[in-house]
């Protein structure tokens, strides 16, 4: 009876070893597939835009809209009142964006080395 019990325990240990080996093999295959076959998303490769980049792009868009508005007004698409209202709205928006650009660039300005801030006397 003892040899039969020993064979039974040995069989369970051998099958457990094969299960661990199979799990390791499956993990290795999954890792290789992840590394070599999964392609990164295009947004992962795109450079990140700073707040200043976004503001400059917005400013350029507003200027383009103003230019298009003037062209369409001259071609007779808008009345004088409509043109003035839309122009004023775009100019106000441009002023806000320019103010934000000034704030962002002032925060990025550094003092040159060796200069001291002005002291109040």
XYZ file of N, CA and C in Angstrom:
363
model
N 0.812 -1.180 0.000
C 0.000 0.000 0.000
C 0.862 1.252 0.000
N 1.952 1.239 0.681
C 2.829 2.393 0.722
C 3.361 2.763 -0.654
N 3.799 1.798 -1.468
C 4.266 2.196 -2.799
C 3.149 2.813 -3.641
N 1.918 2.380 -3.489
C 0.816 2.954 -4.257
C 0.559 4.390 -3.829
N 0.636 4.674 -2.543
C 0.466 6.032 -2.039
C 1.580 6.925 -2.542
N 2.811 6.407 -2.583
C 3.948 7.172 -3.065
C 3.778 7.511 -4.539
N 3.295 6.572 -5.339
C 3.065 6.834 -6.762
C 1.961 7.873 -6.953
N 0.933 7.828 -6.117
C -0.169 8.772 -6.217
C 0.323 10.182 -5.915
N 1.145 10.327 -4.863
C 1.677 11.646 -4.507
C 2.650 12.118 -5.574
N 3.430 11.227 -6.119
C 4.381 11.585 -7.154
C 3.657 12.038 -8.422
N 2.541 11.413 -8.729
C 1.761 11.785 -9.904
C 1.200 13.194 -9.750
N 0.716 13.549 -8.562
C 0.191 14.888 -8.329
C 1.296 15.933 -8.427
N 2.473 15.633 -7.908
C 3.587 16.569 -7.980
C 4.027 16.758 -9.428
N 4.035 15.702 -10.203
C 4.442 15.798 -11.608
C 3.423 16.605 -12.402
N 2.143 16.408 -12.139
C 1.143 17.175 -12.874
C 1.169 18.642 -12.456
N 1.489 18.919 -11.196
C 1.605 20.305 -10.742
C 2.793 20.979 -11.414
N 3.883 20.243 -11.577
C 5.050 20.792 -12.269
C 4.692 21.144 -13.720
N 3.950 20.271 -14.373
C 3.544 20.536 -15.759
C 2.590 21.730 -15.829
N 1.744 21.891 -14.830
C 0.823 23.026 -14.817
C 1.586 24.339 -14.663
N 2.594 24.335 -13.784
C 3.416 25.541 -13.599
C 4.212 25.826 -14.871
N 4.765 24.790 -15.455
C 5.516 24.968 -16.691
C 4.616 25.501 -17.808
N 3.408 25.006 -17.899
C 2.454 25.492 -18.904
C 2.075 26.946 -18.670
N 1.877 27.318 -17.417
C 1.540 28.698 -17.094
C 2.695 29.638 -17.440
N 3.924 29.210 -17.158
C 5.095 30.032 -17.504
C 5.230 30.180 -19.009
N 4.989 29.106 -19.732
C 5.059 29.148 -21.186
C 3.974 30.078 -21.756
N 2.770 30.006 -21.228
C 1.689 30.878 -21.683
C 2.013 32.345 -21.393
N 2.597 32.621 -20.233
C 2.984 33.988 -19.886
C 4.078 34.499 -20.815
N 5.039 33.653 -21.159
C 6.115 34.046 -22.076
C 5.566 34.353 -23.462
N 4.650 33.518 -23.939
C 4.044 33.748 -25.254
C 3.235 35.038 -25.247
N 2.460 35.273 -24.202
C 1.671 36.502 -24.105
C 2.572 37.732 -24.073
N 3.685 37.644 -23.362
C 4.624 38.765 -23.291
C 5.226 39.051 -24.657
N 5.644 38.029 -25.373
C 6.216 38.216 -26.702
C 5.187 38.804 -27.673
N 3.964 38.333 -27.606
C 2.919 38.895 -28.470
C 2.681 40.363 -28.154
N 2.676 40.718 -26.889
C 2.461 42.108 -26.489
C 3.594 42.996 -26.992
N 4.825 42.517 -26.873
C 5.978 43.327 -27.264
C 6.051 43.508 -28.780
N 5.842 42.442 -29.524
C 6.106 42.503 -30.959
C 4.883 42.728 -31.844
N 3.684 42.444 -31.380
C 2.537 42.514 -32.271
C 1.534 43.607 -31.948
N 1.606 44.217 -30.787
C 0.665 45.283 -30.466
C 1.283 46.601 -30.896
N 0.591 47.320 -31.785
C 1.088 48.587 -32.304
C 0.630 49.736 -31.413
N 1.490 50.719 -31.172
C 1.078 51.865 -30.366
C 0.061 52.722 -31.117
N -0.765 53.397 -30.370
C -1.753 54.299 -30.940
C -1.039 55.532 -31.478
N -1.578 56.133 -32.521
C -0.949 57.308 -33.123
C -0.852 58.455 -32.117
N -1.816 58.570 -31.226
C -1.777 59.652 -30.241
C -0.651 59.456 -29.228
N -0.182 58.216 -29.053
C 0.943 57.974 -28.156
C 2.239 58.538 -28.719
N 2.338 58.608 -30.048
C 3.562 59.068 -30.683
C 3.562 60.567 -30.948
N 2.401 61.196 -30.883
C 2.313 62.626 -31.165
C 2.902 63.424 -30.011
N 3.614 64.502 -30.360
C 4.161 65.322 -29.273
C 3.036 66.043 -28.544
N 3.228 66.237 -27.270
C 2.218 66.911 -26.466
C 2.330 68.411 -26.664
N 1.186 69.057 -26.815
C 1.175 70.499 -27.044
C 1.098 71.223 -25.716
N 1.853 72.299 -25.639
C 1.824 73.106 -24.436
C 0.654 74.073 -24.504
N 0.387 74.733 -23.398
C -0.679 75.725 -23.365
C -0.373 76.867 -24.329
N 0.895 77.248 -24.427
C 1.277 78.314 -25.350
C 1.008 77.907 -26.792
N 1.302 76.668 -27.152
C 1.015 76.186 -28.506
C -0.479 76.261 -28.806
N -1.288 75.869 -27.837
C -2.738 75.911 -28.027
C -3.229 77.343 -28.193
N -2.684 78.253 -27.397
C -3.101 79.653 -27.496
C -2.671 80.274 -28.822
N -1.472 79.961 -29.274
C -1.009 80.496 -30.554
C -1.857 79.967 -31.712
N -2.234 78.709 -31.625
C -3.099 78.146 -32.659
C -4.476 78.815 -32.646
N -4.988 79.056 -31.451
C -6.292 79.736 -31.324
C -6.209 81.161 -31.875
N -5.123 81.859 -31.573
C -4.929 83.212 -32.094
C -4.924 83.210 -33.620
N -4.195 82.278 -34.219
C -4.133 82.201 -35.678
C -5.503 81.904 -36.281
N -6.267 81.060 -35.612
C -7.614 80.743 -36.089
C -8.515 81.972 -36.049
N -8.415 82.760 -34.988
C -9.231 83.979 -34.880
C -8.842 84.964 -35.974
N -7.536 85.119 -36.220
C -7.098 86.022 -37.286
C -7.605 85.557 -38.654
N -7.575 84.253 -38.890
C -8.113 83.719 -40.146
C -9.609 84.009 -40.261
N -10.328 83.849 -39.145
C -11.768 84.126 -39.156
C -12.044 85.599 -39.433
N -11.239 86.494 -38.868
C -11.401 87.927 -39.142
C -11.151 88.238 -40.613
N -10.118 87.652 -41.174
C -9.815 87.867 -42.589
C -10.967 87.363 -43.471
N -11.475 86.176 -43.151
C -12.601 85.630 -43.921
C -13.848 86.487 -43.759
N -14.071 86.996 -42.552
C -15.235 87.849 -42.304
C -15.158 89.118 -43.138
N -13.986 89.745 -43.197
C -13.825 90.960 -44.010
C -14.063 90.665 -45.482
N -13.540 89.538 -45.962
C -13.743 89.170 -47.359
C -15.225 88.964 -47.663
N -15.909 88.247 -46.784
C -17.326 87.979 -47.010
C -18.160 89.249 -46.895
N -17.767 90.176 -46.039
C -18.467 91.463 -45.931
C -18.292 92.269 -47.216
N -17.063 92.304 -47.728
C -16.810 93.043 -48.974
C -17.529 92.421 -50.161
N -17.748 91.117 -50.115
C -18.451 90.465 -51.219
C -19.963 90.578 -51.078
N -20.435 91.219 -49.991
C -21.854 91.485 -49.837
C -22.641 90.421 -49.096
N -21.979 89.514 -48.439
C -22.678 88.437 -47.751
C -23.309 88.914 -46.441
N -22.693 89.907 -45.774
C -23.187 90.389 -44.491
C -23.549 91.865 -44.578
N -24.522 92.255 -43.752
C -24.865 93.675 -43.652
C -23.854 94.369 -42.749
N -23.908 95.712 -42.742
C -22.978 96.491 -41.922
C -23.106 96.135 -40.443
N -24.334 96.024 -39.944
C -24.560 95.719 -38.530
C -24.064 94.338 -38.145
N -24.357 93.355 -38.987
C -23.890 91.991 -38.709
C -22.362 91.927 -38.724
N -21.772 92.587 -39.712
C -20.318 92.594 -39.817
C -19.686 93.201 -38.569
N -20.196 94.346 -38.134
C -19.622 95.017 -36.965
C -19.770 94.155 -35.701
N -20.929 93.511 -35.546
C -21.152 92.672 -34.361
C -20.189 91.486 -34.354
N -20.058 90.814 -35.486
C -19.162 89.650 -35.542
C -17.704 90.073 -35.426
N -17.352 91.197 -36.030
C -15.971 91.684 -35.953
C -15.612 92.037 -34.512
N -16.538 92.705 -33.825
C -16.289 93.079 -32.426
C -16.122 91.824 -31.562
N -16.954 90.826 -31.781
C -16.854 89.591 -30.997
C -15.512 88.902 -31.239
N -15.084 88.831 -32.492
C -13.801 88.191 -32.794
C -12.625 88.996 -32.248
N -12.712 90.325 -32.326
C -11.635 91.154 -31.789
C -11.540 91.032 -30.268
N -12.691 90.953 -29.602
C -12.674 90.754 -28.145
C -12.062 89.399 -27.781
N -12.423 88.381 -28.535
C -11.867 87.051 -28.283
C -10.359 87.051 -28.536
N -9.924 87.742 -29.582
C -8.494 87.839 -29.875
C -7.762 88.557 -28.747
N -8.376 89.598 -28.206
C -7.748 90.335 -27.097
C -7.586 89.436 -25.872
N -8.588 88.622 -25.587
C -8.488 87.701 -24.451
C -7.377 86.672 -24.664
N -7.297 86.147 -25.873
C -6.267 85.153 -26.166
C -4.883 85.788 -26.084
N -4.737 87.012 -26.606
C -3.446 87.696 -26.532
C -3.048 87.982 -25.085
N -4.025 88.321 -24.250
C -3.733 88.541 -22.832
C -3.264 87.245 -22.170
N -3.890 86.136 -22.519
C -3.465 84.844 -21.968
C -2.066 84.488 -22.445
N -1.768 84.792 -23.712
C -0.428 84.527 -24.240
C 0.593 85.337 -23.459
N 0.274 86.602 -23.187
C 1.177 87.435 -22.396
C 1.399 86.854 -21.005
N 0.346 86.364 -20.380
C 0.486 85.772 -19.043
C 1.373 84.537 -19.082
N 1.169 83.703 -20.084
C 1.946 82.460 -20.171
C 3.413 82.777 -20.458
N 3.660 83.713 -21.365
C 5.055 84.019 -21.700
C 5.751 84.758 -20.570
N 5.045 85.582 -19.804
C 5.658 86.239 -18.653
C 6.051 85.234 -17.594
N 5.270 84.185 -17.449
C 5.595 83.153 -16.465
C 6.826 82.362 -16.901
N 7.101 82.330 -18.203
C 8.231 81.556 -18.709
C 9.507 82.377 -18.813
N 9.402 83.699 -18.663
C 10.571 84.559 -18.782
C 11.447 84.388 -17.542
N 12.727 84.238 -17.770
C 13.665 84.083 -16.666
C 14.607 85.281 -16.652
N 15.021 85.627 -15.459
C 16.003 86.693 -15.334
C 17.365 86.165 -15.741
N 18.177 86.988 -16.407
C 19.546 86.553 -16.727
C 20.350 86.376 -15.447
N 21.327 85.517 -15.485
C 22.165 85.282 -14.310
C 22.971 86.526 -13.983
N 23.194 86.724 -12.741
C 24.020 87.833 -12.293
C 23.253 89.124 -12.074
N 21.978 89.163 -12.439
C 21.198 90.368 -12.198
C 20.377 90.181 -10.951
N 20.209 91.240 -10.242
C 19.414 91.191 -9.021
C 18.103 91.896 -9.259
N 17.057 91.429 -8.607
C 15.790 92.151 -8.742
C 15.922 93.530 -8.120
N 15.177 94.484 -8.673
C 15.229 95.845 -8.159
C 14.669 95.869 -6.748
N 15.415 96.525 -5.856
C 14.947 96.607 -4.474
C 14.223 97.940 -4.272
N 13.164 97.895 -3.519
C 12.399 99.125 -3.262
C 13.042 99.870 -2.111
N 13.342 101.140 -2.334
C 14.002 101.928 -1.292
C 13.148 103.052 -0.847
